[in-house]
Amino acid sequence: GLFTAIRRLREVARIIAPSLEGFGIPLYAQHVDAMDNATLVDVFRAEENSCLLGTDAMRDGVDVPGRSLRLLVYDRVPWPRPTILHRERRIHLSEGDPKGYDDAQARHKLRQGFGRLIRRGDDRGVFVLLDKSAPSRLLAGLPVVPRRVTLREALEETRGFLASG
């Protein structure tokens, strides 16, 4: 899972850890486990049936082809953080369309995440964005046009996909 806030990542890790443990699924989480990011990714890559939670650093430059990465979940649209640097870039790089600049940044992060899921021609996976307020204009930039479904439908379809091997 990819999170836009460390606090939410830690809370989700705390909530799901007992359930995952009950199913024998190891949970690794950036900002929770005392391992550096590279080690977390290496351990996750080696264990096909494990779960990894992280923030932007886990999305950027991470390569996990094959069965270890079959499900990618974003908690929210990864909008740019409104920092001073972001405001300056937005002013100077937006070409008069600041909202379009933010859209382009978020779309790029979503595409990058999707690209982590499908690394090779034989890779298969499920991409889930839990943010029901995600604008369609952002999702149109993904290689596969996503479908909007209820959380229950997403869980059922994901369970079916993962059970199919």
Tab-separated table of C-alpha atoms in Angstrom:
chain	number	residue	atom	x	y	z
A	1	GLY	CA	0.000	0.000	0.000
A	2	LEU	CA	1.143	3.520	-0.788
A	3	PHE	CA	0.171	6.291	1.584
A	4	THR	CA	0.154	10.063	1.329
A	5	ALA	CA	0.611	10.476	5.111
A	6	ILE	CA	2.900	8.657	7.540
A	7	ARG	CA	0.330	8.860	10.344
A	8	ARG	CA	-2.259	7.012	8.225
A	9	LEU	CA	0.333	4.408	7.219
A	10	ARG	CA	1.169	3.699	10.865
A	11	GLU	CA	-2.499	3.506	11.841
A	12	VAL	CA	-3.336	1.105	8.999
A	13	ALA	CA	-0.310	-1.051	9.854
A	14	ARG	CA	-1.508	-1.265	13.466
A	15	ILE	CA	-5.050	-2.181	12.387
A	16	ILE	CA	-4.251	-4.791	9.724
A	17	ALA	CA	-1.255	-6.488	11.376
A	18	PRO	CA	-3.308	-8.935	13.491
A	19	SER	CA	-5.470	-10.022	10.532
A	20	LEU	CA	-2.475	-10.496	8.240
A	21	GLU	CA	-0.656	-12.425	10.958
A	22	GLY	CA	-3.698	-14.685	11.305
A	23	PHE	CA	-3.400	-15.525	7.604
A	24	GLY	CA	0.365	-16.031	7.852
A	25	ILE	CA	1.096	-12.926	5.767
A	26	PRO	CA	4.171	-10.977	6.916
A	27	LEU	CA	3.670	-7.195	7.129
A	28	TYR	CA	6.523	-4.784	6.468
A	29	ALA	CA	6.013	-1.060	6.885
A	30	GLN	CA	8.196	1.948	6.233
A	31	HIS	CA	8.261	4.278	9.289
A	32	VAL	CA	7.250	1.305	11.491
A	33	ASP	CA	9.884	-1.408	10.975
A	34	ALA	CA	13.480	-0.644	11.944
A	35	MET	CA	14.819	-1.402	8.457
A	36	ASP	CA	15.923	0.982	5.753
A	37	ASN	CA	13.790	1.197	2.601
A	38	ALA	CA	16.141	-0.909	0.465
A	39	THR	CA	16.074	-3.741	3.009
A	40	LEU	CA	12.276	-3.566	3.317
A	41	VAL	CA	11.942	-3.839	-0.461
A	42	ASP	CA	14.463	-6.706	-0.657
A	43	VAL	CA	12.601	-8.687	2.016
A	44	PHE	CA	9.244	-7.952	0.355
A	45	ARG	CA	10.610	-8.997	-3.051
A	46	ALA	CA	11.868	-12.296	-1.596
A	47	GLU	CA	8.562	-13.183	0.103
A	48	GLU	CA	5.825	-13.635	-2.496
A	49	ASN	CA	2.984	-13.554	0.005
A	50	SER	CA	3.863	-10.538	2.108
A	51	CYS	CA	2.512	-7.012	2.477
A	52	LEU	CA	4.515	-3.773	2.246
A	53	LEU	CA	3.287	-0.343	3.308
A	54	GLY	CA	5.141	2.819	2.355
A	55	THR	CA	5.051	6.419	1.222
A	56	ASP	CA	6.460	8.143	-1.886
A	57	ALA	CA	9.926	6.685	-1.310
A	58	MET	CA	8.491	3.200	-1.822
A	59	ARG	CA	6.957	4.204	-5.123
A	60	ASP	CA	9.974	5.930	-6.641
A	61	GLY	CA	12.641	3.652	-8.082
A	62	VAL	CA	11.306	0.422	-6.584
A	63	ASP	CA	11.476	-2.610	-8.866
A	64	VAL	CA	9.563	-5.730	-7.793
A	65	PRO	CA	8.693	-7.749	-10.902
A	66	GLY	CA	6.808	-11.008	-10.668
A	67	ARG	CA	4.438	-12.453	-8.094
A	68	SER	CA	5.653	-10.506	-5.060
A	69	LEU	CA	3.837	-7.383	-6.244
A	70	ARG	CA	0.329	-8.290	-7.393
A	71	LEU	CA	-1.714	-5.669	-5.562
A	72	LEU	CA	-1.032	-1.948	-5.274
A	73	VAL	CA	-3.317	0.183	-3.112
A	74	TYR	CA	-3.201	3.983	-2.861
A	75	ASP	CA	-4.978	5.479	0.121
A	76	ARG	CA	-5.640	8.789	-1.656
A	77	VAL	CA	-4.770	10.727	-4.781
A	78	PRO	CA	-1.096	11.709	-4.355
A	79	TRP	CA	-1.619	15.454	-4.792
A	80	PRO	CA	1.502	17.619	-4.430
A	81	ARG	CA	2.126	18.913	-0.916
A	82	PRO	CA	1.496	22.678	-0.719
A	83	THR	CA	5.031	23.630	0.302
A	84	ILE	CA	6.780	26.896	-0.515
A	85	LEU	CA	8.798	25.079	-3.187
A	86	HIS	CA	5.620	23.639	-4.710
A	87	ARG	CA	3.962	27.074	-4.805
A	88	GLU	CA	6.983	28.557	-6.580
A	89	ARG	CA	7.139	25.723	-9.107
A	90	ARG	CA	3.402	26.027	-9.668
A	91	ILE	CA	3.760	29.762	-10.389
A	92	HIS	CA	6.707	29.360	-12.751
A	93	LEU	CA	5.893	26.048	-14.442
A	94	SER	CA	2.110	26.021	-14.658
A	95	GLU	CA	1.933	28.067	-17.878
A	96	GLY	CA	-1.124	29.846	-16.486
A	97	ASP	CA	-2.880	26.642	-15.416
A	98	PRO	CA	-1.995	25.927	-11.769
A	99	LYS	CA	-4.716	23.283	-11.402
A	100	GLY	CA	-3.398	21.565	-14.533
A	101	TYR	CA	0.094	21.578	-13.019
A	102	ASP	CA	-1.169	19.826	-9.868
A	103	ASP	CA	-3.141	17.357	-12.003
A	104	ALA	CA	-0.017	16.549	-14.024
A	105	GLN	CA	2.001	15.930	-10.852
A	106	ALA	CA	-0.650	13.609	-9.359
A	107	ARG	CA	-1.199	11.805	-12.683
A	108	HIS	CA	2.548	11.198	-12.954
A	109	LYS	CA	2.668	9.649	-9.459
A	110	LEU	CA	-0.315	7.395	-10.213
A	111	ARG	CA	1.262	6.252	-13.501
A	112	GLN	CA	4.532	5.608	-11.690
A	113	GLY	CA	2.724	3.476	-9.128
A	114	PHE	CA	0.912	1.565	-11.858
A	115	GLY	CA	4.271	1.056	-13.577
A	116	ARG	CA	5.631	-0.564	-10.413
A	117	LEU	CA	2.801	-3.109	-10.551
A	118	ILE	CA	3.345	-4.169	-14.173
A	119	ARG	CA	7.104	-4.446	-14.799
A	120	ARG	CA	7.227	-7.298	-17.332
A	121	GLY	CA	4.944	-8.591	-20.051
A	122	ASP	CA	3.767	-11.512	-17.926
A	123	ASP	CA	3.099	-9.466	-14.755
A	124	ARG	CA	-0.505	-9.230	-13.596
A	125	GLY	CA	-1.957	-7.231	-10.764
A	126	VAL	CA	-4.709	-5.169	-9.214
A	127	PHE	CA	-4.443	-1.386	-8.853
A	128	VAL	CA	-6.756	0.114	-6.222
A	129	LEU	CA	-7.273	3.786	-5.418
A	130	LEU	CA	-9.386	4.179	-2.280
A	131	ASP	CA	-10.108	7.878	-2.869
A	132	LYS	CA	-13.688	8.059	-4.148
A	133	SER	CA	-13.233	11.765	-4.885
A	134	ALA	CA	-10.468	11.071	-7.434
A	135	PRO	CA	-11.245	13.070	-10.577
A	136	SER	CA	-11.761	11.005	-13.737
A	137	ARG	CA	-9.325	13.282	-15.582
A	138	LEU	CA	-6.485	11.841	-13.471
A	139	LEU	CA	-7.450	8.230	-13.997
A	140	ALA	CA	-7.680	8.613	-17.776
A	141	GLY	CA	-3.872	8.805	-17.895
A	142	LEU	CA	-3.383	5.235	-16.662
A	143	PRO	CA	-2.485	2.468	-19.156
A	144	VAL	CA	-5.734	0.667	-18.309
A	145	VAL	CA	-8.877	2.703	-17.718
A	146	PRO	CA	-9.968	1.895	-14.165
A	147	ARG	CA	-13.509	1.072	-13.145
A	148	ARG	CA	-15.207	2.754	-10.207
A	149	VAL	CA	-16.587	0.128	-7.852
A	150	THR	CA	-17.694	-0.053	-4.244
A	151	LEU	CA	-15.216	-1.099	-1.595
A	152	ARG	CA	-17.047	-4.413	-1.225
A	153	GLU	CA	-16.755	-5.079	-4.986
A	154	ALA	CA	-13.061	-4.152	-4.921
A	155	LEU	CA	-12.445	-6.557	-2.040
A	156	GLU	CA	-14.340	-9.388	-3.748
A	157	GLU	CA	-12.585	-8.900	-7.097
A	158	THR	CA	-9.176	-8.577	-5.449
A	159	ARG	CA	-9.760	-11.694	-3.350
A	160	GLY	CA	-10.762	-13.598	-6.503
A	161	PHE	CA	-7.723	-12.363	-8.415
A	162	LEU	CA	-5.275	-13.255	-5.652
A	163	ALA	CA	-6.886	-16.677	-5.130
A	164	SER	CA	-6.534	-17.476	-8.848
A	165	GLY	CA	-2.770	-17.544	-8.423
